[in-house]
mmCIF file of C-alpha atoms and ligand atoms in Angstrom:
data_model
loop_
_atom_site.group_PDB
_atom_site.id
_atom_site.type_symbol
_atom_site.label_atom_id
_atom_site.label_comp_id
_atom_site.label_asym_id
_atom_site.label_seq_id
_atom_site.Cartn_x
_atom_site.Cartn_y
_atom_site.Cartn_z
ATOM 1 C CA UNK A 1 71.636 40.975 9.657
ATOM 2 C CA UNK A 2 68.987 38.734 11.323
ATOM 3 C CA UNK A 3 67.837 35.396 9.880
ATOM 4 C CA UNK A 4 64.422 35.973 8.314
ATOM 5 C CA UNK A 5 64.076 32.708 6.376
ATOM 6 C CA UNK A 6 61.285 30.321 7.323
ATOM 7 C CA UNK A 7 61.654 26.512 7.314
ATOM 8 C CA UNK A 8 59.851 26.476 3.944
ATOM 9 C CA UNK A 9 62.284 29.049 2.494
ATOM 10 C CA UNK A 10 65.289 27.015 3.627
ATOM 11 C CA UNK A 11 63.858 23.824 2.123
ATOM 12 C CA UNK A 12 63.308 25.609 -1.189
ATOM 13 C CA UNK A 13 66.828 27.041 -1.093
ATOM 14 C CA UNK A 14 68.421 23.676 -0.326
ATOM 15 C CA UNK A 15 66.490 22.126 -3.179
ATOM 16 C CA UNK A 16 67.748 24.817 -5.538
ATOM 17 C CA UNK A 17 71.302 24.428 -4.250
ATOM 18 C CA UNK A 18 71.302 20.779 -5.283
ATOM 19 C CA UNK A 19 71.181 22.115 -8.819
ATOM 20 C CA UNK A 20 73.432 25.085 -8.270
ATOM 21 C CA UNK A 21 76.677 24.604 -6.377
ATOM 22 C CA UNK A 22 78.577 27.545 -4.934
ATOM 23 C CA UNK A 23 81.081 27.146 -7.733
ATOM 24 C CA UNK A 24 78.415 27.343 -10.407
ATOM 25 C CA UNK A 25 76.918 30.392 -8.698
ATOM 26 C CA UNK A 26 80.313 32.140 -8.793
ATOM 27 C CA UNK A 27 80.869 31.212 -12.403
ATOM 28 C CA UNK A 28 77.478 32.642 -13.486
ATOM 29 C CA UNK A 29 78.174 35.866 -11.590
ATOM 30 C CA UNK A 30 81.659 36.128 -13.114
ATOM 31 C CA UNK A 31 80.370 35.499 -16.643
ATOM 32 C CA UNK A 32 77.782 38.240 -16.229
ATOM 33 C CA UNK A 33 80.464 40.514 -14.716
ATOM 34 C CA UNK A 34 82.776 40.000 -17.724
ATOM 35 C CA UNK A 35 79.904 40.569 -20.165
ATOM 36 C CA UNK A 36 78.807 43.733 -18.322
ATOM 37 C CA UNK A 37 82.355 45.095 -18.056
ATOM 38 C CA UNK A 38 83.405 44.473 -21.679
ATOM 39 C CA UNK A 39 80.173 45.942 -23.068
ATOM 40 C CA UNK A 40 81.509 49.442 -22.337
ATOM 41 C CA UNK A 41 83.600 48.985 -25.492
ATOM 42 C CA UNK A 42 80.329 49.051 -27.429
ATOM 43 C CA UNK A 43 78.965 52.147 -25.669
ATOM 44 C CA UNK A 44 76.904 50.187 -23.167
ATOM 45 C CA UNK A 45 76.729 49.599 -19.393
ATOM 46 C CA UNK A 46 79.203 51.558 -17.190
ATOM 47 C CA UNK A 47 80.638 53.391 -20.210
ATOM 48 C CA UNK A 48 77.248 55.086 -20.558
ATOM 49 C CA UNK A 49 76.020 55.452 -16.967
ATOM 50 C CA UNK A 50 74.798 58.846 -15.807
ATOM 51 C CA UNK A 51 73.560 60.352 -12.587
ATOM 52 C CA UNK A 52 71.273 63.331 -13.250
ATOM 53 C CA UNK A 53 72.983 63.831 -16.596
ATOM 54 C CA UNK A 54 76.607 63.504 -15.434
ATOM 55 C CA UNK A 55 78.687 60.500 -16.443
ATOM 56 C CA UNK A 56 79.458 58.186 -13.488
ATOM 57 C CA UNK A 57 81.908 55.296 -13.748
ATOM 58 C CA UNK A 58 80.185 52.899 -11.366
ATOM 59 C CA UNK A 59 78.196 49.691 -11.440
ATOM 60 C CA UNK A 60 74.607 50.240 -10.203
ATOM 61 C CA UNK A 61 75.040 47.444 -7.635
ATOM 62 C CA UNK A 62 77.905 49.390 -6.069
ATOM 63 C CA UNK A 63 76.055 52.717 -6.105
ATOM 64 C CA UNK A 64 73.205 51.024 -4.248
ATOM 65 C CA UNK A 65 75.699 49.638 -1.699
ATOM 66 C CA UNK A 66 77.073 53.188 -1.326
ATOM 67 C CA UNK A 67 73.554 54.401 -0.575
ATOM 68 C CA UNK A 68 73.131 51.759 2.144
ATOM 69 C CA UNK A 69 76.530 52.578 3.615
ATOM 70 C CA UNK A 70 75.883 56.319 3.731
ATOM 71 C CA UNK A 71 72.615 55.758 5.549
ATOM 72 C CA UNK A 72 74.393 53.598 8.130
ATOM 73 C CA UNK A 73 77.553 55.657 8.515
ATOM 74 C CA UNK A 74 76.178 59.199 8.189
ATOM 75 C CA UNK A 75 79.606 60.563 7.262
ATOM 76 C CA UNK A 76 80.639 64.128 8.112
ATOM 77 C CA UNK A 77 83.235 63.938 5.375
ATOM 78 C CA UNK A 78 83.752 61.816 2.267
ATOM 79 C CA UNK A 79 87.135 61.964 0.568
ATOM 80 C CA UNK A 80 87.015 60.783 -3.032
ATOM 81 C CA UNK A 81 90.267 60.238 -4.955
ATOM 82 C CA UNK A 82 89.399 60.423 -8.651
ATOM 83 C CA UNK A 83 86.624 62.874 -9.565
ATOM 84 C CA UNK A 84 86.465 62.348 -13.326
ATOM 85 C CA UNK A 85 83.344 64.323 -14.397
ATOM 86 C CA UNK A 86 81.904 64.536 -10.888
ATOM 87 C CA UNK A 87 79.052 62.036 -11.371
ATOM 88 C CA UNK A 88 79.789 60.058 -8.231
ATOM 89 C CA UNK A 89 80.430 63.206 -6.191
ATOM 90 C CA UNK A 90 77.030 64.569 -7.240
ATOM 91 C CA UNK A 91 75.354 61.253 -6.442
ATOM 92 C CA UNK A 92 76.916 61.163 -2.966
ATOM 93 C CA UNK A 93 76.122 64.845 -2.332
ATOM 94 C CA UNK A 94 72.470 64.160 -3.187
ATOM 95 C CA UNK A 95 72.411 61.296 -0.682
ATOM 96 C CA UNK A 96 73.956 63.579 1.951
ATOM 97 C CA UNK A 97 71.161 66.070 1.212
ATOM 98 C CA UNK A 98 68.622 63.442 2.326
ATOM 99 C CA UNK A 99 70.406 63.261 5.677
ATOM 100 C CA UNK A 100 71.046 66.999 5.800
ATOM 101 C CA UNK A 101 74.666 66.528 6.828
ATOM 102 C CA UNK A 102 78.116 65.899 5.444
ATOM 103 C CA UNK A 103 80.418 67.128 2.687
ATOM 104 C CA UNK A 104 82.619 65.694 -0.050
ATOM 105 C CA UNK A 105 86.119 66.616 -1.034
ATOM 106 C CA UNK A 106 87.029 65.107 -4.377
ATOM 107 C CA UNK A 107 90.458 65.207 -6.014
ATOM 108 C CA UNK A 108 91.554 64.767 -9.604
ATOM 109 C CA UNK A 109 94.757 65.475 -11.461
ATOM 110 C CA UNK A 110 92.634 66.707 -14.400
ATOM 111 C CA UNK A 111 90.237 69.623 -13.993
ATOM 112 C CA UNK A 112 87.360 68.382 -16.168
ATOM 113 C CA UNK A 113 85.129 71.222 -17.419
ATOM 114 C CA UNK A 114 81.449 71.624 -16.522
ATOM 115 C CA UNK A 115 81.522 69.579 -13.354
ATOM 116 C CA UNK A 116 78.243 69.761 -11.413
ATOM 117 C CA UNK A 117 78.237 72.411 -8.713
ATOM 118 C CA UNK A 118 76.748 71.544 -5.332
ATOM 119 C CA UNK A 119 77.179 73.214 -1.923
ATOM 120 C CA UNK A 120 78.405 69.943 -0.356
ATOM 121 C CA UNK A 121 81.141 69.321 -2.972
ATOM 122 C CA UNK A 122 84.662 70.769 -2.947
ATOM 123 C CA UNK A 123 86.775 70.003 -6.018
ATOM 124 C CA UNK A 124 90.559 69.910 -5.660
ATOM 125 C CA UNK A 125 92.921 69.696 -8.629
ATOM 126 C CA UNK A 126 96.222 67.865 -8.173
ATOM 127 C CA UNK A 127 97.685 64.465 -7.488
ATOM 128 C CA UNK A 128 96.143 62.581 -4.577
ATOM 129 C CA UNK A 129 99.674 62.076 -3.239
ATOM 130 C CA UNK A 130 100.753 65.733 -3.522
ATOM 131 C CA UNK A 131 101.724 67.259 -0.154
ATOM 132 C CA UNK A 132 99.602 70.390 -0.791
ATOM 133 C CA UNK A 133 96.497 68.222 -1.353
ATOM 134 C CA UNK A 134 97.219 66.149 1.741
ATOM 135 C CA UNK A 135 97.608 69.236 3.914
ATOM 136 C CA UNK A 136 94.159 70.500 2.781
ATOM 137 C CA UNK A 137 92.702 67.076 3.626
ATOM 138 C CA UNK A 138 94.445 67.055 7.031
ATOM 139 C CA UNK A 139 92.673 70.343 7.843
ATOM 140 C CA UNK A 140 89.299 69.137 6.494
ATOM 141 C CA UNK A 141 89.412 65.860 8.446
ATOM 142 C CA UNK A 142 90.425 67.494 11.726
ATOM 143 C CA UNK A 143 87.786 66.901 14.413
ATOM 144 C CA UNK A 144 85.420 64.955 12.118
ATOM 145 C CA UNK A 145 83.846 61.941 13.794
ATOM 146 C CA UNK A 146 82.824 59.974 10.685
ATOM 147 C CA UNK A 147 85.089 59.990 7.626
ATOM 148 C CA UNK A 148 84.768 57.703 4.584
ATOM 149 C CA UNK A 149 87.524 57.386 1.965
ATOM 150 C CA UNK A 150 87.068 56.243 -1.664
ATOM 151 C CA UNK A 151 90.158 55.447 -3.748
ATOM 152 C CA UNK A 152 89.198 55.588 -7.431
ATOM 153 C CA UNK A 153 91.969 57.246 -9.407
ATOM 154 C CA UNK A 154 95.205 55.649 -10.706
ATOM 155 C CA UNK A 155 94.574 51.894 -10.498
ATOM 156 C CA UNK A 156 98.191 50.689 -10.611
ATOM 157 C CA UNK A 157 99.177 48.501 -7.652
ATOM 158 C CA UNK A 158 102.028 50.730 -6.443
ATOM 159 C CA UNK A 159 99.930 53.903 -6.529
ATOM 160 C CA UNK A 160 96.950 52.317 -4.758
ATOM 161 C CA UNK A 161 99.181 50.815 -2.066
ATOM 162 C CA UNK A 162 100.821 54.188 -1.423
ATOM 163 C CA UNK A 163 97.395 55.812 -1.231
ATOM 164 C CA UNK A 164 96.101 53.156 1.165
ATOM 165 C CA UNK A 165 99.084 53.703 3.456
ATOM 166 C CA UNK A 166 98.502 57.474 3.492
ATOM 167 C CA UNK A 167 94.704 57.766 3.365
ATOM 168 C CA UNK A 168 94.037 55.188 6.091
ATOM 169 C CA UNK A 169 94.705 57.925 8.636
ATOM 170 C CA UNK A 170 91.562 59.809 7.609
ATOM 171 C CA UNK A 171 89.197 56.857 8.076
ATOM 172 C CA UNK A 172 87.427 56.924 11.438
ATOM 173 C CA UNK A 173 86.804 53.660 13.370
ATOM 174 C CA UNK A 174 83.786 51.771 12.025
ATOM 175 C CA UNK A 175 84.028 53.623 8.734
ATOM 176 C CA UNK A 176 85.468 52.440 5.420
ATOM 177 C CA UNK A 177 88.240 52.820 2.901
ATOM 178 C CA UNK A 178 86.684 51.710 -0.394
ATOM 179 C CA UNK A 179 89.247 50.573 -2.942
ATOM 180 C CA UNK A 180 87.590 50.781 -6.338
ATOM 181 C CA UNK A 181 88.143 48.674 -9.451
ATOM 182 C CA UNK A 182 89.872 45.726 -7.807
ATOM 183 C CA UNK A 183 88.034 43.624 -10.408
ATOM 184 C CA UNK A 184 90.749 44.312 -13.020
ATOM 185 C CA UNK A 185 93.718 42.026 -13.676
ATOM 186 C CA UNK A 186 91.462 39.009 -13.947
ATOM 187 C CA UNK A 187 89.276 39.448 -10.823
ATOM 188 C CA UNK A 188 87.443 38.593 -13.068
ATOM 189 C CA UNK A 189 87.797 41.297 -15.800
ATOM 190 C CA UNK A 190 90.568 42.961 -17.849
ATOM 191 C CA UNK A 191 93.230 40.229 -17.332
ATOM 192 C CA UNK A 192 95.834 42.241 -19.295
ATOM 193 C CA UNK A 193 95.774 45.109 -16.783
ATOM 194 C CA UNK A 194 98.719 43.988 -14.651
ATOM 195 C CA UNK A 195 98.888 44.299 -10.850
ATOM 196 C CA UNK A 196 96.185 46.684 -9.713
ATOM 197 C CA UNK A 197 93.973 47.481 -6.710
ATOM 198 C CA UNK A 198 93.317 43.795 -5.876
ATOM 199 C CA UNK A 199 97.034 43.119 -5.480
ATOM 200 C CA UNK A 200 97.482 46.368 -3.510
ATOM 201 C CA UNK A 201 94.769 45.249 -1.069
ATOM 202 C CA UNK A 202 96.494 41.849 -0.684
ATOM 203 C CA UNK A 203 99.800 43.539 0.145
ATOM 204 C CA UNK A 204 98.171 46.064 2.490
ATOM 205 C CA UNK A 205 96.289 43.381 4.405
ATOM 206 C CA UNK A 206 99.435 41.272 4.903
ATOM 207 C CA UNK A 207 100.708 43.708 7.537
ATOM 208 C CA UNK A 208 97.727 45.911 8.413
ATOM 209 C CA UNK A 209 95.699 44.870 11.429
ATOM 210 C CA UNK A 210 93.441 47.919 11.625
ATOM 211 C CA UNK A 211 91.198 47.053 8.673
ATOM 212 C CA UNK A 212 89.056 44.057 7.797
ATOM 213 C CA UNK A 213 87.509 43.138 4.429
ATOM 214 C CA UNK A 214 83.729 43.388 4.643
ATOM 215 C CA UNK A 215 82.470 40.716 2.219
ATOM 216 C CA UNK A 216 78.890 41.631 3.223
ATOM 217 C CA UNK A 217 79.178 44.638 0.883
ATOM 218 C CA UNK A 218 79.553 42.195 -2.011
ATOM 219 C CA UNK A 219 76.232 40.491 -1.403
ATOM 220 C CA UNK A 220 74.735 41.537 -4.750
ATOM 221 C CA UNK A 221 77.139 39.033 -6.404
ATOM 222 C CA UNK A 222 78.647 41.586 -8.767
ATOM 223 C CA UNK A 223 80.907 44.380 -7.587
ATOM 224 C CA UNK A 224 83.698 46.325 -9.250
ATOM 225 C CA UNK A 225 85.407 46.211 -5.850
ATOM 226 C CA UNK A 226 86.043 42.575 -4.798
ATOM 227 C CA UNK A 227 87.788 42.643 -1.378
ATOM 228 C CA UNK A 228 87.632 46.431 -1.727
ATOM 229 C CA UNK A 229 85.231 47.361 1.074
ATOM 230 C CA UNK A 230 87.681 47.733 3.972
ATOM 231 C CA UNK A 231 86.234 48.510 7.378
ATOM 232 C CA UNK A 232 88.356 50.146 10.041
ATOM 233 C CA UNK A 233 88.009 48.260 13.319
HETATM 234 C C1 SAM B 1 87.905 55.996 -12.685
HETATM 235 S S1 SAM B 1 88.006 57.734 -12.885
HETATM 236 C C2 SAM B 1 87.097 58.307 -11.491
HETATM 237 C C3 SAM B 1 85.639 58.004 -11.620
HETATM 238 C C4 SAM B 1 84.743 58.706 -10.640
HETATM 239 N N1 SAM B 1 85.114 58.449 -9.263
HETATM 240 C C5 SAM B 1 83.321 58.214 -10.869
HETATM 241 O O1 SAM B 1 82.861 57.317 -10.125
HETATM 242 O O2 SAM B 1 82.656 58.677 -11.795
HETATM 243 C C6 SAM B 1 89.686 58.009 -12.442
HETATM 244 C C7 SAM B 1 90.137 59.458 -12.385
HETATM 245 O O3 SAM B 1 91.373 59.509 -11.658
HETATM 246 C C8 SAM B 1 92.157 60.573 -12.153
HETATM 247 N N2 SAM B 1 93.560 60.351 -11.730
HETATM 248 C C9 SAM B 1 94.472 59.469 -12.228
HETATM 249 N N3 SAM B 1 95.623 59.530 -11.521
HETATM 250 C C10 SAM B 1 95.431 60.448 -10.544
HETATM 251 C C11 SAM B 1 96.227 60.946 -9.475
HETATM 252 N N4 SAM B 1 97.482 60.520 -9.266
HETATM 253 N N5 SAM B 1 95.706 61.876 -8.651
HETATM 254 C C12 SAM B 1 94.434 62.338 -8.857
HETATM 255 N N6 SAM B 1 93.642 61.905 -9.837
HETATM 256 C C13 SAM B 1 94.115 60.976 -10.671
HETATM 257 C C14 SAM B 1 91.890 60.573 -13.657
HETATM 258 O O4 SAM B 1 92.121 61.837 -14.208
HETATM 259 C C15 SAM B 1 90.414 60.139 -13.723
HETATM 260 O O5 SAM B 1 89.557 61.249 -13.873
#
């Protein structure tokens, strides 16, 4: 992204920074994040988010980042692990409609009733690690030049790490594997969760040289996916 700030803007920013250190900035963002996350217990925020009437378990900052990414990447195929009620699949399919290309395959172990139907969405029922699901995905991904993967199902560290190891093969160079909900286990929310996506990413990145963490996708300060936007080099 190019530098668009004028000398006057920079002066104003520096002045403001005297009063707000990086640390303070982080702490404000984290406090808001915790407040926003926990409010779902009272029927607010992400516990009551809908896209065109279907429940979607996403923060609006992340859905906006998704929109920007789809415009840039123009994926032929999106693989989503974790459908839930289909809210995110419908949102992504609607964005693909704008570009008049692409499809989504979304997998869930539970076949929720009344999922939204859309010509760009294929629903698969089963575990994301089941061989029969993976062989369908192998066929779907064959020959596709732009494939994006979203991991948003079982958030335990072991499961996510296994998924990352397997699903990385579908991601095309320059595209992304998005690991959702790495904010749990105290990053900064739900400290009681235990090792989750954040820890899986740490382990994956210790040996993997093909992916890099794109912190630019976290520029709205609050994301449910800290360190979770992984770009394939
Ligand atoms: C966080 S929700 C998905 C939210 C959805 N992506 C959205 O944005 O609205 C997680 C889903 O993963 C599913 N799930 C859990 N373990 C799974 C597994 N091993 N394979 C497939 N789906 C699984 C659950 O049934 C649940 O619907």
